[in-house]
């Protein structure tokens, strides 16, 4: 009997805990004592295994079950967890097969000694059949010569085939191919400065001091990090010196950004990252804006309020719990009365543009939740929120709608249906390039944004290998 490598043991514990608790894998890894005790290279392997299994567990179960006799499909849960860890490594990492099979058998043996023989048989089948199929699909995807894009994309990425078909329908074949190829690779990490606390030069100094390897992006006060693993222990995020935010998300904030002194309503504040980005853009132009931010969840409101205080922005941000679908009704809280220069709806969505960062979504997303004309689906909720939020926009003001979804039924179709309805009659879709926060950029920054602006003026991105996440943003102006 061999010894299980510590990284694989930690990955198994994390996979089992996520299954039991339904928690986010990244949160589990951050709080894991086992992870903290690993050497950096082992920590990287444990992270890739745990996150990879989370993103592909449905595909892994199909593989494993196909190699079990009918009566043995009801595996002990932790044995299945161990098989998933080993099967993922066989199919999507470059570890030698003999090492993975040996370690996988020992991983199963550590859970259930009597299941070691079964594990040996299953993993040899995975290595000789499934891993080869995944590798062939990846080669065809990389070469761009796949005749069966949806099955190949599903195999290469470990995504459900129904979701791949949705991506093809919404984004096209080329974009779907890039999404699939980027799905299981680490996403780049970007941070944005907090000008409310310190000058940009001091922020740069602290990023270098923390040995984070900052590289400037085309946006002011924005960097990609060459050594992102050092960000959490640096304290720079906890102390609100910088805000982690995907580069495309930073662009969305610029499209929605208020001018200094203007009044902005943010619908869907979440943890407050976009709030900070909105204020940073206003400060860059001269002074704070006055932001009222709402969210339906009390816990998120408390967290966002705390972050705004740490960031030095709380005097100019009011955060409150409120139902976004009630913004067009009488009896509003005082903070929400009157009209706003900008209303920014960061809508709840499927999150299909951020699957690399939130692997739980891949197999946890319900097909019906993104169905068109379903009253309890996301598109219906998004349209209702957009109609309600539009009531708070002054004449000449902007209504900005954004998601981190790649699906057209949550993006273009919601905007189109809004504009065709009675609430949208007085609004006109305008180019994201005309937003004040985009016009203020230098030539390089404007070119970065323009590269992803569609002919109708909407800003649309999708994940690419080494690139930013998928975001959608439409800017509308009330003309009457």
CSV table of C-alpha atoms in Angstrom, one decimal:
chain,number,residue,atom,x,y,z
A,1,UNK,CA,0.0,0.0,0.0
A,2,UNK,CA,1.2,3.5,-0.9
A,3,UNK,CA,0.7,6.8,0.9
A,4,UNK,CA,-1.8,9.3,-0.4
A,5,UNK,CA,-0.2,12.6,-1.3
A,6,UNK,CA,-1.3,15.4,1.1
A,7,UNK,CA,-2.6,17.6,-1.8
A,8,UNK,CA,-5.0,14.8,-2.9
A,9,UNK,CA,-6.1,14.1,0.7
A,10,UNK,CA,-6.9,17.8,1.2
A,11,UNK,CA,-8.8,17.9,-2.1
A,12,UNK,CA,-10.9,14.9,-1.1
A,13,UNK,CA,-11.8,16.5,2.2
A,14,UNK,CA,-12.8,19.7,0.4
A,15,UNK,CA,-14.9,17.8,-2.2
A,16,UNK,CA,-16.7,15.8,0.5
A,17,UNK,CA,-17.4,18.9,2.7
A,18,UNK,CA,-18.8,20.8,-0.3
A,19,UNK,CA,-21.1,17.9,-1.1
A,20,UNK,CA,-22.3,17.7,2.5
A,21,UNK,CA,-22.7,21.5,3.1
A,22,UNK,CA,-23.4,22.9,-0.3
A,23,UNK,CA,-20.8,25.6,0.4
A,24,UNK,CA,-18.8,27.5,-2.2
A,25,UNK,CA,-15.5,25.6,-2.9
A,26,UNK,CA,-13.3,28.8,-2.8
A,27,UNK,CA,-14.7,29.7,0.6
A,28,UNK,CA,-13.9,26.1,1.9
A,29,UNK,CA,-10.4,26.2,0.5
A,30,UNK,CA,-9.7,29.6,2.0
A,31,UNK,CA,-10.8,28.4,5.5
A,32,UNK,CA,-9.2,24.9,5.2
A,33,UNK,CA,-6.5,24.2,7.8
A,34,UNK,CA,-5.2,21.4,5.6
A,35,UNK,CA,-4.7,23.8,2.8
A,36,UNK,CA,-2.8,26.2,5.0
A,37,UNK,CA,-0.4,23.4,6.0
A,38,UNK,CA,0.5,22.5,2.4
A,39,UNK,CA,3.6,23.7,0.6
A,40,UNK,CA,2.8,26.2,-2.2
A,41,UNK,CA,3.0,23.6,-5.0
A,42,UNK,CA,0.8,21.1,-3.2
A,43,UNK,CA,-1.7,23.9,-2.4
A,44,UNK,CA,-1.9,24.7,-6.1
A,45,UNK,CA,-2.6,21.0,-6.9
A,46,UNK,CA,-5.2,20.7,-4.2
A,47,UNK,CA,-6.9,23.8,-5.4
A,48,UNK,CA,-7.0,22.7,-9.0
A,49,UNK,CA,-8.4,19.3,-8.1
A,50,UNK,CA,-11.1,20.6,-5.7
A,51,UNK,CA,-12.2,23.4,-8.0
A,52,UNK,CA,-12.0,21.1,-11.1
A,53,UNK,CA,-14.2,18.4,-9.5
A,54,UNK,CA,-16.7,21.1,-8.5
A,55,UNK,CA,-16.9,22.3,-12.1
A,56,UNK,CA,-17.2,18.8,-13.6
A,57,UNK,CA,-18.8,16.5,-11.1
A,58,UNK,CA,-21.8,15.7,-13.3
A,59,UNK,CA,-19.6,14.6,-16.1
A,60,UNK,CA,-17.4,12.7,-13.7
A,61,UNK,CA,-20.4,10.8,-12.3
A,62,UNK,CA,-21.5,9.8,-15.8
A,63,UNK,CA,-18.0,8.5,-16.5
A,64,UNK,CA,-17.8,6.6,-13.2
A,65,UNK,CA,-21.3,5.1,-13.5
A,66,UNK,CA,-20.6,3.9,-17.0
A,67,UNK,CA,-17.9,1.6,-15.6
A,68,UNK,CA,-19.9,0.2,-12.7
A,69,UNK,CA,-22.2,-2.9,-12.8
A,70,UNK,CA,-25.8,-1.8,-12.5
A,71,UNK,CA,-26.1,-2.9,-8.9
A,72,UNK,CA,-23.0,-1.0,-7.8
A,73,UNK,CA,-24.0,2.5,-8.9
A,74,UNK,CA,-25.0,3.4,-5.4
A,75,UNK,CA,-21.5,4.0,-4.1
A,76,UNK,CA,-20.7,5.2,-0.6
A,77,UNK,CA,-20.6,9.0,-1.1
A,78,UNK,CA,-17.1,9.5,0.1
A,79,UNK,CA,-15.9,6.7,-2.2
A,80,UNK,CA,-17.5,8.5,-5.1
A,81,UNK,CA,-15.8,11.7,-4.0
A,82,UNK,CA,-12.4,10.0,-4.1
A,83,UNK,CA,-13.1,8.5,-7.5
A,84,UNK,CA,-14.1,12.0,-8.8
A,85,UNK,CA,-10.8,13.5,-7.6
A,86,UNK,CA,-8.8,10.8,-9.4
A,87,UNK,CA,-11.0,10.8,-12.5
A,88,UNK,CA,-10.7,14.6,-12.9
A,89,UNK,CA,-6.9,14.3,-12.6
A,90,UNK,CA,-6.8,11.6,-15.2
A,91,UNK,CA,-8.9,13.6,-17.7
A,92,UNK,CA,-7.8,17.2,-17.3
A,93,UNK,CA,-4.4,17.3,-15.7
A,94,UNK,CA,-1.0,16.1,-17.1
A,95,UNK,CA,-0.1,13.8,-14.2
A,96,UNK,CA,1.2,10.4,-15.4
A,97,UNK,CA,-1.6,7.8,-15.6
A,98,UNK,CA,0.3,5.3,-13.4
A,99,UNK,CA,0.7,7.9,-10.6
A,100,UNK,CA,-3.0,9.0,-10.7
A,101,UNK,CA,-4.4,5.4,-10.7
A,102,UNK,CA,-2.1,4.4,-7.9
A,103,UNK,CA,-2.9,7.5,-5.9
A,104,UNK,CA,-6.6,7.2,-6.7
A,105,UNK,CA,-6.7,3.6,-5.4
A,106,UNK,CA,-5.0,4.6,-2.2
A,107,UNK,CA,-7.4,7.6,-1.9
A,108,UNK,CA,-10.4,5.2,-2.1
A,109,UNK,CA,-8.6,2.7,0.2
A,110,UNK,CA,-8.2,5.4,2.9
A,111,UNK,CA,-12.0,5.8,2.8
A,112,UNK,CA,-13.1,2.2,2.3
A,113,UNK,CA,-10.4,-0.5,2.1
A,114,UNK,CA,-12.8,-3.0,0.6
A,115,UNK,CA,-13.5,-0.7,-2.4
A,116,UNK,CA,-9.8,-0.5,-3.5
A,117,UNK,CA,-10.3,-3.2,-6.1
A,118,UNK,CA,-13.3,-1.5,-7.6
A,119,UNK,CA,-11.4,1.8,-7.7
A,120,UNK,CA,-8.5,0.1,-9.6
A,121,UNK,CA,-10.9,-1.3,-12.2
A,122,UNK,CA,-12.9,2.0,-12.7
A,123,UNK,CA,-9.9,4.2,-12.9
A,124,UNK,CA,-8.2,2.0,-15.5
A,125,UNK,CA,-11.3,2.3,-17.6
A,126,UNK,CA,-11.4,6.1,-17.1
A,127,UNK,CA,-7.8,6.3,-18.2
A,128,UNK,CA,-8.1,4.1,-21.3
A,129,UNK,CA,-11.5,5.4,-22.5
A,130,UNK,CA,-12.7,8.7,-21.0
A,131,UNK,CA,-9.4,10.5,-20.6
A,132,UNK,CA,-8.6,9.7,-24.2
A,133,UNK,CA,-12.0,10.9,-25.4
A,134,UNK,CA,-11.5,14.2,-23.5
A,135,UNK,CA,-8.0,14.6,-24.9
A,136,UNK,CA,-9.2,14.0,-28.5
A,137,UNK,CA,-12.0,16.6,-28.0
A,138,UNK,CA,-9.5,19.1,-26.6
A,139,UNK,CA,-7.3,18.6,-29.6
A,140,UNK,CA,-10.1,19.1,-32.0
A,141,UNK,CA,-11.3,22.2,-30.2
A,142,UNK,CA,-7.7,23.7,-30.2
A,143,UNK,CA,-7.3,22.9,-33.8
A,144,UNK,CA,-10.7,24.4,-34.7
A,145,UNK,CA,-11.7,21.4,-36.8
A,146,UNK,CA,-14.5,19.9,-34.7
A,147,UNK,CA,-17.5,18.8,-36.7
A,148,UNK,CA,-19.5,18.1,-33.6
A,149,UNK,CA,-18.9,21.3,-31.6
A,150,UNK,CA,-21.5,20.8,-28.8
A,151,UNK,CA,-20.4,17.2,-27.8
A,152,UNK,CA,-16.8,18.1,-28.1
A,153,UNK,CA,-17.2,21.3,-26.1
A,154,UNK,CA,-19.1,19.4,-23.4
A,155,UNK,CA,-16.3,16.8,-23.3
A,156,UNK,CA,-13.5,19.3,-23.3
A,157,UNK,CA,-15.0,21.4,-20.6
A,158,UNK,CA,-17.0,19.0,-18.5
A,159,UNK,CA,-20.1,21.1,-18.9
A,160,UNK,CA,-23.6,19.7,-19.4
A,161,UNK,CA,-24.4,19.4,-23.1
A,162,UNK,CA,-27.7,21.4,-22.8
A,163,UNK,CA,-25.7,24.4,-21.5
A,164,UNK,CA,-23.2,24.1,-24.4
A,165,UNK,CA,-26.1,24.3,-26.8
A,166,UNK,CA,-27.5,27.4,-25.0
A,167,UNK,CA,-24.0,29.0,-25.4
A,168,UNK,CA,-23.8,28.2,-29.1
A,169,UNK,CA,-27.3,29.6,-29.6
A,170,UNK,CA,-26.5,32.8,-27.7
A,171,UNK,CA,-22.9,33.5,-28.5
A,172,UNK,CA,-22.1,31.6,-31.7
A,173,UNK,CA,-19.7,28.7,-32.3
A,174,UNK,CA,-16.4,30.7,-32.1
A,175,UNK,CA,-17.3,32.2,-28.7
A,176,UNK,CA,-18.5,28.8,-27.4
A,177,UNK,CA,-15.3,27.2,-28.4
A,178,UNK,CA,-13.3,29.9,-26.5
A,179,UNK,CA,-15.5,29.5,-23.4
A,180,UNK,CA,-15.0,25.8,-23.4
A,181,UNK,CA,-11.2,26.0,-23.7
A,182,UNK,CA,-11.0,28.6,-20.9
A,183,UNK,CA,-13.4,26.8,-18.6
A,184,UNK,CA,-11.0,24.7,-16.5
A,185,UNK,CA,-8.0,27.1,-16.7
A,186,UNK,CA,-7.3,29.5,-13.8
A,187,UNK,CA,-9.0,32.9,-14.4
A,188,UNK,CA,-6.8,36.0,-14.4
A,189,UNK,CA,-7.0,38.1,-11.3
A,190,UNK,CA,-7.4,41.9,-11.6
A,191,UNK,CA,-7.6,44.6,-8.9
A,192,UNK,CA,-8.8,48.2,-8.9
A,193,UNK,CA,-7.4,51.0,-6.8
A,194,UNK,CA,-9.3,52.8,-4.1
A,195,UNK,CA,-8.6,56.5,-4.6
A,196,UNK,CA,-10.7,57.4,-1.5
A,197,UNK,CA,-7.8,56.0,0.6
A,198,UNK,CA,-4.6,56.8,-1.2
A,199,UNK,CA,-3.0,58.0,-4.4
A,200,UNK,CA,-2.4,55.5,-7.2
A,201,UNK,CA,1.4,55.7,-6.7
A,202,UNK,CA,1.1,54.6,-3.1
A,203,UNK,CA,-1.2,51.7,-4.2
A,204,UNK,CA,1.3,50.6,-6.7
A,205,UNK,CA,4.1,50.7,-4.1
A,206,UNK,CA,2.0,48.5,-1.8
A,207,UNK,CA,1.2,46.0,-4.6
A,208,UNK,CA,4.9,45.6,-5.3
A,209,UNK,CA,5.7,45.5,-1.6
A,210,UNK,CA,3.4,42.5,-1.3
A,211,UNK,CA,5.2,40.9,-4.2
A,212,UNK,CA,1.9,40.6,-6.2
A,213,UNK,CA,3.5,41.2,-9.6
A,214,UNK,CA,1.1,44.0,-10.7
A,215,UNK,CA,0.9,44.8,-14.4
A,216,UNK,CA,-1.1,47.9,-15.5
A,217,UNK,CA,-4.1,47.3,-17.6
A,218,UNK,CA,-5.6,49.8,-20.2
A,219,UNK,CA,-7.8,51.2,-17.4
A,220,UNK,CA,-6.5,53.8,-14.9
A,221,UNK,CA,-6.0,52.4,-11.4
A,222,UNK,CA,-6.3,48.8,-12.6
A,223,UNK,CA,-3.8,46.0,-12.6
A,224,UNK,CA,-3.6,42.3,-13.4
A,225,UNK,CA,-1.6,40.3,-10.8
A,226,UNK,CA,1.2,37.9,-11.7
A,227,UNK,CA,1.2,36.3,-8.2
A,228,UNK,CA,-2.5,36.4,-7.1
A,229,UNK,CA,-2.1,33.7,-4.4
A,230,UNK,CA,-0.4,36.4,-2.3
A,231,UNK,CA,-3.3,38.8,-2.5
A,232,UNK,CA,-5.5,37.4,0.4
A,233,UNK,CA,-2.6,37.3,3.0
A,234,UNK,CA,-1.4,40.8,1.9
A,235,UNK,CA,-4.3,42.4,3.7
A,236,UNK,CA,-4.8,44.9,0.8
A,237,UNK,CA,-8.4,43.6,0.1
A,238,UNK,CA,-9.5,43.4,3.7
A,239,UNK,CA,-8.3,47.0,4.3
A,240,UNK,CA,-10.0,48.2,1.0
A,241,UNK,CA,-6.7,49.4,-0.5
A,242,UNK,CA,-7.7,47.5,-3.7
A,243,UNK,CA,-10.9,45.8,-4.9
A,244,UNK,CA,-10.7,42.5,-6.8
A,245,UNK,CA,-12.8,42.8,-9.9
A,246,UNK,CA,-12.6,41.2,-13.3
A,247,UNK,CA,-11.4,43.7,-16.0
A,248,UNK,CA,-14.8,43.5,-17.9
A,249,UNK,CA,-16.6,44.2,-14.6
A,250,UNK,CA,-14.5,47.3,-14.2
A,251,UNK,CA,-15.5,48.4,-17.7
A,252,UNK,CA,-19.2,47.8,-16.8
A,253,UNK,CA,-18.7,50.1,-13.8
A,254,UNK,CA,-17.3,52.8,-16.0
A,255,UNK,CA,-20.3,52.5,-18.4
A,256,UNK,CA,-22.6,53.1,-15.4
A,257,UNK,CA,-20.3,55.5,-13.6
A,258,UNK,CA,-21.9,58.8,-12.4
A,259,UNK,CA,-20.3,62.2,-12.8
A,260,UNK,CA,-19.0,63.9,-9.7
A,261,UNK,CA,-21.8,65.0,-7.4
A,262,UNK,CA,-24.5,63.2,-9.4
A,263,UNK,CA,-27.1,61.0,-7.7
A,264,UNK,CA,-27.0,57.3,-8.7
A,265,UNK,CA,-29.2,54.4,-7.7
A,266,UNK,CA,-27.5,51.0,-7.7
A,267,UNK,CA,-29.9,48.0,-7.8
A,268,UNK,CA,-28.3,44.8,-6.6
A,269,UNK,CA,-25.4,46.0,-4.5
A,270,UNK,CA,-24.2,42.6,-3.4
A,271,UNK,CA,-21.0,42.9,-1.4
A,272,UNK,CA,-20.4,46.4,-2.7
A,273,UNK,CA,-17.5,45.9,-5.1
A,274,UNK,CA,-19.3,47.7,-8.0
A,275,UNK,CA,-20.3,50.5,-5.6
A,276,UNK,CA,-16.6,51.1,-4.9
A,277,UNK,CA,-15.8,51.0,-8.6
A,278,UNK,CA,-18.5,53.6,-9.3
A,279,UNK,CA,-17.2,55.9,-6.7
A,280,UNK,CA,-13.6,55.4,-7.8
A,281,UNK,CA,-14.7,56.6,-11.3
A,282,UNK,CA,-16.4,59.6,-9.9
A,283,UNK,CA,-13.4,60.5,-7.7
A,284,UNK,CA,-11.1,60.2,-10.7
A,285,UNK,CA,-13.2,62.9,-12.4
A,286,UNK,CA,-13.1,65.2,-9.4
A,287,UNK,CA,-15.3,64.2,-6.4
A,288,UNK,CA,-17.7,61.7,-4.9
A,289,UNK,CA,-21.1,60.9,-6.3
A,290,UNK,CA,-24.1,60.4,-4.1
A,291,UNK,CA,-25.0,56.7,-4.3
A,292,UNK,CA,-28.0,54.9,-2.9
A,293,UNK,CA,-27.6,51.1,-3.2
A,294,UNK,CA,-30.2,48.5,-2.5
A,295,UNK,CA,-30.2,44.7,-2.2
A,296,UNK,CA,-32.9,42.3,-1.2
A,297,UNK,CA,-30.7,40.4,1.4
A,298,UNK,CA,-30.1,42.0,4.8
A,299,UNK,CA,-26.8,40.2,5.2
A,300,UNK,CA,-25.3,41.5,2.0
A,301,UNK,CA,-26.4,45.1,2.9
A,302,UNK,CA,-24.6,44.8,6.3
A,303,UNK,CA,-21.5,43.5,4.6
A,304,UNK,CA,-21.5,46.2,1.9
A,305,UNK,CA,-22.1,48.9,4.5
A,306,UNK,CA,-19.1,47.6,6.4
A,307,UNK,CA,-16.9,47.6,3.3
A,308,UNK,CA,-17.9,51.1,2.4
A,309,UNK,CA,-16.9,52.3,5.9
A,310,UNK,CA,-13.5,50.6,5.6
A,311,UNK,CA,-13.1,52.1,2.1
A,312,UNK,CA,-13.8,55.6,3.3
A,313,UNK,CA,-16.9,56.0,1.1
A,314,UNK,CA,-19.7,55.6,3.6
A,315,UNK,CA,-20.5,59.3,3.8
A,316,UNK,CA,-21.5,59.2,0.2
A,317,UNK,CA,-23.2,55.7,0.0
A,318,UNK,CA,-26.5,54.8,1.6
A,319,UNK,CA,-27.1,51.0,1.6
A,320,UNK,CA,-30.5,49.6,2.4
A,321,UNK,CA,-32.5,46.4,2.0
A,322,UNK,CA,-35.3,46.8,-0.4
A,323,UNK,CA,-37.3,44.8,-3.0
A,324,UNK,CA,-36.0,46.0,-6.5
A,325,UNK,CA,-39.4,45.0,-8.0
A,326,UNK,CA,-41.1,47.7,-5.8
A,327,UNK,CA,-39.2,50.8,-7.0
A,328,UNK,CA,-42.2,51.9,-9.1
A,329,UNK,CA,-44.7,51.7,-6.2
A,330,UNK,CA,-45.7,54.4,-3.7
A,331,UNK,CA,-44.5,54.6,-0.1
A,332,UNK,CA,-40.7,54.4,-0.9
A,333,UNK,CA,-38.1,55.1,1.8
A,334,UNK,CA,-36.9,58.6,1.8
A,335,UNK,CA,-33.5,57.6,0.2
A,336,UNK,CA,-35.3,56.3,-2.8
A,337,UNK,CA,-37.8,59.1,-3.5
A,338,UNK,CA,-37.3,61.4,-6.5
A,339,UNK,CA,-35.4,60.6,-9.6
A,340,UNK,CA,-31.8,59.7,-10.2
A,341,UNK,CA,-29.2,60.9,-12.8
A,342,UNK,CA,-28.3,57.2,-13.3
A,343,UNK,CA,-30.0,53.9,-12.3
A,344,UNK,CA,-27.7,51.0,-12.5
A,345,UNK,CA,-29.3,47.5,-12.4
A,346,UNK,CA,-26.7,44.8,-11.8
A,347,UNK,CA,-29.3,42.1,-12.3
A,348,UNK,CA,-29.3,38.6,-10.6
A,349,UNK,CA,-28.5,36.2,-13.4
A,350,UNK,CA,-27.3,32.7,-14.2
A,351,UNK,CA,-23.6,33.7,-13.8
A,352,UNK,CA,-22.7,31.8,-17.0
A,353,UNK,CA,-20.0,34.4,-17.8
A,354,UNK,CA,-18.2,33.6,-14.6
A,355,UNK,CA,-18.2,29.8,-14.5
A,356,UNK,CA,-14.4,29.7,-14.0
A,357,UNK,CA,-14.7,31.7,-10.8
A,358,UNK,CA,-17.9,30.0,-9.6
A,359,UNK,CA,-17.6,26.4,-10.6
A,360,UNK,CA,-20.7,25.5,-8.5
A,361,UNK,CA,-22.9,27.1,-11.2
A,362,UNK,CA,-21.9,24.6,-14.0
A,363,UNK,CA,-23.9,21.6,-12.8
A,364,UNK,CA,-26.0,23.5,-10.2
A,365,UNK,CA,-27.8,25.7,-12.7
A,366,UNK,CA,-31.3,24.4,-13.4
A,367,UNK,CA,-32.3,24.4,-17.1
A,368,UNK,CA,-35.7,25.8,-16.3
A,369,UNK,CA,-34.3,28.8,-14.5
A,370,UNK,CA,-33.1,30.4,-17.7
A,371,UNK,CA,-36.2,29.5,-19.8
A,372,UNK,CA,-38.0,32.2,-21.7
A,373,UNK,CA,-41.6,32.9,-20.8
A,374,UNK,CA,-41.4,31.0,-17.5
A,375,UNK,CA,-42.9,33.3,-14.8
A,376,UNK,CA,-40.5,32.0,-12.1
A,377,UNK,CA,-37.4,32.1,-14.3
A,378,UNK,CA,-34.5,34.6,-14.3
A,379,UNK,CA,-35.5,36.4,-17.5
A,380,UNK,CA,-38.9,37.2,-16.1
A,381,UNK,CA,-37.4,38.5,-12.9
A,382,UNK,CA,-34.8,40.6,-14.8
A,383,UNK,CA,-37.5,42.2,-16.9
A,384,UNK,CA,-39.6,43.0,-13.9
A,385,UNK,CA,-36.7,44.6,-12.1
A,386,UNK,CA,-35.7,46.6,-15.2
A,387,UNK,CA,-39.3,47.9,-15.6
A,388,UNK,CA,-39.5,48.8,-11.9
A,389,UNK,CA,-36.0,50.5,-11.8
A,390,UNK,CA,-36.8,52.6,-14.9
A,391,UNK,CA,-39.4,54.6,-12.9
A,392,UNK,CA,-36.5,56.2,-10.9
A,393,UNK,CA,-34.6,57.7,-13.9
A,394,UNK,CA,-35.0,61.4,-14.5
A,395,UNK,CA,-35.5,62.8,-17.9
A,396,UNK,CA,-32.1,62.9,-19.7
A,397,UNK,CA,-30.8,60.4,-17.1
A,398,UNK,CA,-29.3,56.9,-17.8
A,399,UNK,CA,-30.6,53.4,-17.1
A,400,UNK,CA,-27.8,50.8,-17.2
A,401,UNK,CA,-28.6,47.1,-17.3
A,402,UNK,CA,-25.9,44.6,-16.7
A,403,UNK,CA,-25.4,40.9,-16.1
A,404,UNK,CA,-22.6,38.4,-15.9
A,405,UNK,CA,-24.5,36.0,-18.2
A,406,UNK,CA,-23.7,34.8,-21.7
A,407,UNK,CA,-27.3,33.8,-22.5
A,408,UNK,CA,-29.2,36.1,-24.8
A,409,UNK,CA,-32.5,35.4,-23.0
A,410,UNK,CA,-31.0,37.2,-20.0
A,411,UNK,CA,-29.3,40.0,-22.0
A,412,UNK,CA,-30.4,41.3,-25.4
A,413,UNK,CA,-33.9,39.8,-25.2
A,414,UNK,CA,-34.6,41.4,-21.8
A,415,UNK,CA,-33.5,44.8,-23.0
A,416,UNK,CA,-35.5,44.4,-26.3
A,417,UNK,CA,-38.6,43.4,-24.5
A,418,UNK,CA,-38.3,46.3,-22.0
A,419,UNK,CA,-37.8,48.9,-24.8
A,420,UNK,CA,-40.9,47.5,-26.7
A,421,UNK,CA,-43.1,47.7,-23.5
A,422,UNK,CA,-44.8,50.8,-22.1
A,423,UNK,CA,-42.1,51.4,-19.4
A,424,UNK,CA,-39.4,51.5,-22.1
A,425,UNK,CA,-41.3,53.9,-24.5
A,426,UNK,CA,-39.4,57.0,-23.3
A,427,UNK,CA,-35.9,55.3,-23.4
A,428,UNK,CA,-33.4,55.0,-26.2
A,429,UNK,CA,-30.6,52.5,-26.4
A,430,UNK,CA,-27.3,54.4,-26.7
A,431,UNK,CA,-23.6,53.4,-27.2
A,432,UNK,CA,-21.6,52.4,-24.2
A,433,UNK,CA,-18.8,54.4,-25.8
A,434,UNK,CA,-20.8,57.6,-25.1
A,435,UNK,CA,-20.9,57.0,-21.3
A,436,UNK,CA,-18.9,59.7,-19.4
A,437,UNK,CA,-16.8,57.1,-17.6
A,438,UNK,CA,-15.7,55.7,-21.0
A,439,UNK,CA,-15.2,59.0,-22.8
A,440,UNK,CA,-12.8,60.1,-20.1
A,441,UNK,CA,-10.4,57.3,-20.9
A,442,UNK,CA,-7.3,57.8,-22.9
A,443,UNK,CA,-7.1,56.3,-26.4
A,444,UNK,CA,-5.8,53.0,-25.2
A,445,UNK,CA,-8.6,52.6,-22.7
A,446,UNK,CA,-11.3,53.6,-25.1
A,447,UNK,CA,-9.9,51.0,-27.6
A,448,UNK,CA,-10.1,48.3,-24.9
A,449,UNK,CA,-13.8,49.1,-24.4
A,450,UNK,CA,-14.6,49.6,-28.2
A,451,UNK,CA,-13.2,46.1,-29.0
A,452,UNK,CA,-16.2,44.6,-27.2
A,453,UNK,CA,-19.0,47.0,-28.1
A,454,UNK,CA,-21.6,45.6,-30.6
A,455,UNK,CA,-23.0,47.6,-33.5
A,456,UNK,CA,-26.1,48.4,-31.3
A,457,UNK,CA,-23.8,49.9,-28.7
A,458,UNK,CA,-24.0,47.2,-26.0
A,459,UNK,CA,-20.9,46.0,-24.3
A,460,UNK,CA,-20.5,42.2,-24.5
A,461,UNK,CA,-17.6,39.9,-23.5
A,462,UNK,CA,-17.1,36.2,-23.1
A,463,UNK,CA,-14.4,34.2,-21.4
A,464,UNK,CA,-11.3,33.5,-23.4
A,465,UNK,CA,-8.1,31.6,-22.4
A,466,UNK,CA,-6.2,34.1,-20.2
A,467,UNK,CA,-8.9,36.8,-20.8
A,468,UNK,CA,-11.6,38.4,-18.8
A,469,UNK,CA,-15.0,37.0,-17.9
A,470,UNK,CA,-18.3,37.2,-19.7
A,471,UNK,CA,-20.4,40.4,-19.1
A,472,UNK,CA,-23.3,42.2,-20.8
A,473,UNK,CA,-24.1,45.9,-20.4
A,474,UNK,CA,-26.7,48.1,-22.1
A,475,UNK,CA,-27.0,51.8,-21.5
A,476,UNK,CA,-30.3,53.5,-22.2
A,477,UNK,CA,-31.2,57.2,-21.8
A,478,UNK,CA,-34.6,58.6,-20.9
A,479,UNK,CA,-35.5,61.0,-23.7
A,480,UNK,CA,-39.1,61.7,-22.8
